[in-house]
PDB file of C-alpha atoms in Angstrom:
ATOM      1  CA  MET A   1      -6.718   7.783 -24.569  1.00 85.00           C
ATOM      2  CA  LYS A   2      -5.048   8.116 -21.233  1.00 94.00           C
ATOM      3  CA  GLU A   3      -2.055   6.654 -19.471  1.00 95.00           C
ATOM      4  CA  ILE A   4      -2.832   5.884 -15.869  1.00 97.00           C
ATOM      5  CA  LYS A   5      -1.350   4.208 -12.841  1.00 97.00           C
ATOM      6  CA  LEU A   6      -3.694   2.514 -10.436  1.00 97.00           C
ATOM      7  CA  ALA A   7      -3.221   2.346  -6.684  1.00 97.00           C
ATOM      8  CA  PHE A   8      -4.560  -0.522  -4.576  1.00 97.00           C
ATOM      9  CA  ARG A   9      -4.560  -0.031  -0.795  1.00 97.00           C
ATOM     10  CA  ILE A  10      -4.898  -2.621   1.924  1.00 96.00           C
ATOM     11  CA  VAL A  11      -5.051  -1.969   5.649  1.00 98.00           C
ATOM     12  CA  ILE A  12      -3.366  -4.392   8.024  1.00 98.00           C
ATOM     13  CA  ASP A  13      -4.116  -4.482  11.733  1.00 98.00           C
ATOM     14  CA  GLN A  14      -4.426  -6.984  14.538  1.00 97.00           C
ATOM     15  CA  SER A  15      -7.675  -8.364  13.107  1.00 97.00           C
ATOM     16  CA  SER A  16      -6.076  -9.257   9.759  1.00 97.00           C
ATOM     17  CA  GLU A  17      -6.408 -12.981   9.148  1.00 95.00           C
ATOM     18  CA  MET A  18      -4.297 -13.789   6.081  1.00 95.00           C
ATOM     19  CA  ILE A  19      -0.952 -15.304   7.063  1.00 97.00           C
ATOM     20  CA  TRP A  20       0.972 -12.857   4.842  1.00 97.00           C
ATOM     21  CA  ASP A  21      -0.790  -9.928   6.551  1.00 97.00           C
ATOM     22  CA  ARG A  22       0.056 -11.383   9.972  1.00 98.00           C
ATOM     23  CA  TYR A  23       3.762 -11.570   9.114  1.00 98.00           C
ATOM     24  CA  VAL A  24       3.732  -7.976   7.858  1.00 98.00           C
ATOM     25  CA  PHE A  25       1.855  -6.896  10.982  1.00 98.00           C
ATOM     26  CA  ASP A  26       4.266  -8.647  13.358  1.00 98.00           C
ATOM     27  CA  ASP A  27       7.443  -7.419  11.677  1.00 98.00           C
ATOM     28  CA  THR A  28       6.268  -3.824  11.227  1.00 98.00           C
ATOM     29  CA  TYR A  29       5.107  -3.678  14.839  1.00 98.00           C
ATOM     30  CA  PHE A  30       8.454  -5.041  16.036  1.00 98.00           C
ATOM     31  CA  GLU A  31      10.245  -2.411  13.906  1.00 98.00           C
ATOM     32  CA  TYR A  32       7.857   0.287  15.145  1.00 98.00           C
ATOM     33  CA  LYS A  33       8.816  -0.389  18.768  1.00 98.00           C
ATOM     34  CA  ILE A  34      12.510  -0.025  17.902  1.00 97.00           C
ATOM     35  CA  GLN A  35      11.976   3.190  15.930  1.00 97.00           C
ATOM     36  CA  HIS A  36       9.615   4.668  18.521  1.00 97.00           C
ATOM     37  CA  GLN A  37      12.287   4.377  21.188  1.00 96.00           C
ATOM     38  CA  ALA A  38      14.888   5.913  18.869  1.00 96.00           C
ATOM     39  CA  PHE A  39      12.744   9.030  18.318  1.00 97.00           C
ATOM     40  CA  ASP A  40      11.249   9.321  21.817  1.00 97.00           C
ATOM     41  CA  GLU A  41      12.526  11.505  24.666  1.00 94.00           C
ATOM     42  CA  LYS A  42      14.181   9.566  27.475  1.00 93.00           C
ATOM     43  CA  GLU A  43      13.049  12.007  30.186  1.00 94.00           C
ATOM     44  CA  ASN A  44       9.439  12.387  29.119  1.00 93.00           C
ATOM     45  CA  PRO A  45       8.422   9.378  26.987  1.00 96.00           C
ATOM     46  CA  VAL A  46       5.118   8.997  25.158  1.00 97.00           C
ATOM     47  CA  LYS A  47       3.425   5.774  24.142  1.00 96.00           C
ATOM     48  CA  ASN A  48       1.587   6.367  20.865  1.00 96.00           C
ATOM     49  CA  TYR A  49       2.731   7.406  17.404  1.00 97.00           C
ATOM     50  CA  TRP A  50       0.707  10.620  17.111  1.00 96.00           C
ATOM     51  CA  GLU A  51       2.026  11.967  20.423  1.00 97.00           C
ATOM     52  CA  LEU A  52       5.540  11.050  19.327  1.00 97.00           C
ATOM     53  CA  LEU A  53       5.061  12.871  16.027  1.00 96.00           C
ATOM     54  CA  GLN A  54       3.863  16.016  17.835  1.00 96.00           C
ATOM     55  CA  ARG A  55       6.950  16.022  20.042  1.00 95.00           C
ATOM     56  CA  ASN A  56       9.495  15.054  17.440  1.00 96.00           C
ATOM     57  CA  PRO A  57       8.730  15.992  13.816  1.00 96.00           C
ATOM     58  CA  ASN A  58      11.609  13.749  12.707  1.00 97.00           C
ATOM     59  CA  ALA A  59       9.436  10.777  13.690  1.00 97.00           C
ATOM     60  CA  LYS A  60       7.683  11.282  10.340  1.00 97.00           C
ATOM     61  CA  GLN A  61      10.475   9.021   9.004  1.00 97.00           C
ATOM     62  CA  ILE A  62       9.027   6.033  10.855  1.00 98.00           C
ATOM     63  CA  PRO A  63       6.583   4.931   8.101  1.00 97.00           C
ATOM     64  CA  PHE A  64       9.452   4.883   5.588  1.00 96.00           C
ATOM     65  CA  LEU A  65      11.547   2.839   8.011  1.00 96.00           C
ATOM     66  CA  LEU A  66       8.660   0.409   8.563  1.00 97.00           C
ATOM     67  CA  GLY A  67       8.478   0.033   4.783  1.00 96.00           C
ATOM     68  CA  GLY A  68      11.861  -1.674   5.004  1.00 95.00           C
ATOM     69  CA  ALA A  69      10.398  -4.253   7.379  1.00 96.00           C
ATOM     70  CA  ALA A  70       7.568  -4.913   4.916  1.00 97.00           C
ATOM     71  CA  SER A  71       9.669  -4.919   1.740  1.00 97.00           C
ATOM     72  CA  ASN A  72      10.803  -8.559   2.028  1.00 95.00           C
ATOM     73  CA  TYR A  73       7.177  -9.675   2.194  1.00 97.00           C
ATOM     74  CA  VAL A  74       6.200  -7.384  -0.670  1.00 97.00           C
ATOM     75  CA  SER A  75       8.988  -8.852  -2.813  1.00 97.00           C
ATOM     76  CA  GLN A  76       7.491 -12.331  -2.206  1.00 96.00           C
ATOM     77  CA  LEU A  77       4.431 -11.201  -4.173  1.00 96.00           C
ATOM     78  CA  GLY A  78       6.518 -11.039  -7.346  1.00 95.00           C
ATOM     79  CA  GLY A  79       4.969  -7.771  -8.515  1.00 95.00           C
ATOM     80  CA  VAL A  80       1.425  -9.152  -8.543  1.00 93.00           C
ATOM     81  CA  ILE A  81      -1.503  -8.749  -6.155  1.00 92.00           C
ATOM     82  CA  ARG A  82      -3.548 -11.928  -6.546  1.00 89.00           C
ATOM     83  CA  SER A  83      -6.539 -10.901  -4.445  1.00 89.00           C
ATOM     84  CA  LEU A  84      -7.935  -8.418  -6.982  1.00 90.00           C
ATOM     85  CA  PRO A  85      -9.560 -10.268  -9.911  1.00 91.00           C
ATOM     86  CA  ASP A  86     -10.423  -8.846 -13.300  1.00 92.00           C
ATOM     87  CA  VAL A  87     -13.907  -9.458 -14.750  1.00 93.00           C
ATOM     88  CA  LEU A  88     -12.895 -12.916 -15.986  1.00 95.00           C
ATOM     89  CA  GLY A  89     -11.703 -13.979 -12.547  1.00 91.00           C
ATOM     90  CA  ASN A  90      -8.002 -13.751 -13.405  1.00 88.00           C
ATOM     91  CA  THR A  91      -6.329 -12.760 -10.168  1.00 85.00           C
ATOM     92  CA  PHE A  92      -3.590 -10.375 -11.047  1.00 78.00           C
ATOM     93  CA  PHE A  93      -2.939  -6.757 -10.355  1.00 86.00           C
ATOM     94  CA  PRO A  94       0.547  -5.798 -11.489  1.00 91.00           C
ATOM     95  CA  PHE A  95       2.501  -3.413  -9.295  1.00 96.00           C
ATOM     96  CA  ASP A  96       5.989  -2.003  -9.497  1.00 95.00           C
ATOM     97  CA  ASN A  97       6.265  -0.190  -6.177  1.00 96.00           C
ATOM     98  CA  PHE A  98       4.492   0.342  -2.878  1.00 97.00           C
ATOM     99  CA  LYS A  99       4.236   2.808  -0.034  1.00 97.00           C
ATOM    100  CA  LEU A 100       3.569   2.093   3.628  1.00 98.00           C
ATOM    101  CA  ASP A 101       1.647   4.570   5.763  1.00 97.00           C
ATOM    102  CA  LEU A 102       1.374   4.295   9.521  1.00 98.00           C
ATOM    103  CA  ILE A 103      -2.236   4.847  10.530  1.00 98.00           C
ATOM    104  CA  SER A 104      -1.641   4.374  14.241  1.00 97.00           C
ATOM    105  CA  SER A 105       0.522   2.512  16.702  1.00 98.00           C
ATOM    106  CA  HIS A 106       1.299   2.266  20.383  1.00 97.00           C
ATOM    107  CA  LEU A 107       4.536   1.248  22.040  1.00 96.00           C
ATOM    108  CA  GLU A 108       2.887  -1.154  24.500  1.00 96.00           C
ATOM    109  CA  ASP A 109      -0.404  -2.116  22.819  1.00 97.00           C
ATOM    110  CA  SER A 110      -0.144  -4.049  19.550  1.00 97.00           C
ATOM    111  CA  SER A 111      -3.925  -3.848  19.065  1.00 97.00           C
ATOM    112  CA  LYS A 112      -3.429  -0.175  18.159  1.00 98.00           C
ATOM    113  CA  HIS A 113      -0.880  -0.909  15.425  1.00 98.00           C
ATOM    114  CA  LYS A 114      -2.413  -0.292  12.011  1.00 98.00           C
ATOM    115  CA  ILE A 115      -0.681   0.237   8.676  1.00 98.00           C
ATOM    116  CA  GLY A 116      -1.752   0.851   5.117  1.00 98.00           C
ATOM    117  CA  LEU A 117       0.071  -0.599   2.120  1.00 98.00           C
ATOM    118  CA  THR A 118      -0.586   1.073  -1.209  1.00 98.00           C
ATOM    119  CA  PHE A 119       0.572  -0.767  -4.319  1.00 98.00           C
ATOM    120  CA  PHE A 120       1.077   1.201  -7.545  1.00 98.00           C
ATOM    121  CA  SER A 121       0.644  -0.359 -10.966  1.00 96.00           C
ATOM    122  CA  PRO A 122       2.977   0.313 -13.861  1.00 96.00           C
ATOM    123  CA  GLU A 123       1.603   2.659 -16.516  1.00 95.00           C
ATOM    124  CA  LEU A 124      -1.514   1.252 -18.119  1.00 95.00           C
ATOM    125  CA  LEU A 125      -3.504   2.463 -21.080  1.00 94.00           C
ATOM    126  CA  LEU A 126      -7.052   3.423 -20.106  1.00 95.00           C
ATOM    127  CA  LEU A 127      -9.080   2.832 -23.252  1.00 94.00           C
ATOM    128  CA  ASP A 128     -12.549   3.340 -21.827  1.00 95.00           C
ATOM    129  CA  ILE A 129     -14.820   2.945 -18.829  1.00 96.00           C
ATOM    130  CA  ILE A 130     -17.721   0.582 -19.485  1.00 96.00           C
ATOM    131  CA  ASP A 131     -20.390  -0.296 -16.889  1.00 96.00           C
ATOM    132  CA  ASN A 132     -18.203   0.633 -13.909  1.00 95.00           C
ATOM    133  CA  LYS A 133     -15.221  -1.262 -15.277  1.00 96.00           C
ATOM    134  CA  TYR A 134     -11.893   0.018 -16.526  1.00 96.00           C
ATOM    135  CA  LEU A 135     -10.982  -1.217 -20.024  1.00 95.00           C
ATOM    136  CA  LEU A 136      -7.192  -1.368 -19.800  1.00 95.00           C
ATOM    137  CA  SER A 137      -4.143  -2.486 -21.696  1.00 93.00           C
ATOM    138  CA  LYS A 138      -0.619  -3.095 -20.507  1.00 91.00           C
ATOM    139  CA  GLU A 139       0.568  -2.090 -24.005  1.00 88.00           C
ATOM    140  CA  VAL A 140       0.994   1.671 -23.598  1.00 84.00           C
ATOM    141  CA  ASN A 141       3.222   2.188 -26.654  1.00 82.00           C
ATOM    142  CA  GLN A 142       1.074   0.332 -29.191  1.00 76.00           C
ATOM    143  CA  GLU A 143      -0.045   2.313 -32.260  1.00 76.00           C
ATOM    144  CA  ASN A 144      -3.321   0.465 -32.819  1.00 78.00           C
ATOM    145  CA  GLY A 145      -4.940  -2.703 -31.557  1.00 86.00           C
ATOM    146  CA  TRP A 146      -4.396  -3.662 -27.930  1.00 90.00           C
ATOM    147  CA  GLU A 147      -4.652  -6.760 -25.845  1.00 91.00           C
ATOM    148  CA  THR A 148      -7.008  -5.702 -23.065  1.00 92.00           C
ATOM    149  CA  PHE A 149      -8.418  -6.675 -19.721  1.00 93.00           C
ATOM    150  CA  MET A 150     -11.264  -5.242 -17.683  1.00 95.00           C
ATOM    151  CA  LEU A 151     -10.998  -4.412 -14.032  1.00 95.00           C
ATOM    152  CA  PRO A 152     -14.187  -3.619 -12.111  1.00 95.00           C
ATOM    153  CA  PHE A 153     -14.323  -0.530  -9.954  1.00 95.00           C
ATOM    154  CA  HIS A 154     -13.234  -1.438  -6.463  1.00 94.00           C
ATOM    155  CA  PRO A 155     -13.414   0.661  -3.284  1.00 94.00           C
ATOM    156  CA  GLN A 156      -9.693   0.101  -2.609  1.00 94.00           C
ATOM    157  CA  VAL A 157      -8.529   1.028  -6.133  1.00 95.00           C
ATOM    158  CA  ALA A 158      -7.935   4.584  -7.303  1.00 96.00           C
ATOM    159  CA  ILE A 159      -6.290   6.279 -10.250  1.00 97.00           C
ATOM    160  CA  ALA A 160      -2.992   7.570  -8.863  1.00 97.00           C
ATOM    161  CA  TYR A 161      -1.544   9.001 -12.100  1.00 97.00           C
ATOM    162  CA  TYR A 162      -3.322  10.322 -15.192  1.00 96.00           C
ATOM    163  CA  GLN A 163      -2.002  11.703 -18.472  1.00 95.00           C
ATOM    164  CA  GLU A 164      -3.840  12.364 -21.733  1.00 92.00           C
ATOM    165  CA  ILE A 165      -1.952  11.033 -24.736  1.00 85.00           C
TER     166      ILE A 165
END
């Protein structure tokens, strides 16, 4: 058996339609503009994130700082992603932390603002893989017999932590 943590990543950009995504987009873009100016040179400013990062390596802190702008929205989820159903249609994906990565952004063009949010599950017990589905249990310390659920493989889900037990 194996203990694993799963990671589920969503990308949010200007084309995102869910209202929650829109709020995250708007607030992270607003925060990006503030942080961009804080890390930019006054004499020779640049407009996009990658140019800023080349000029000022300290700008690598910006994704972490944008995570603060997203954290209030993430806390509204109550530790559960409801858009990722198991094989029975139950819509839950437990997570206990997240990480924001800044894919791209531009000081004056919001259409170029794009972030990734990766949600990490708590430790789960991977019992088996059957027909492209993970057979999992939340009960990692059980000696024998587990309550299980099956999660189908999904292109936005990866194993982020793995340990043989």
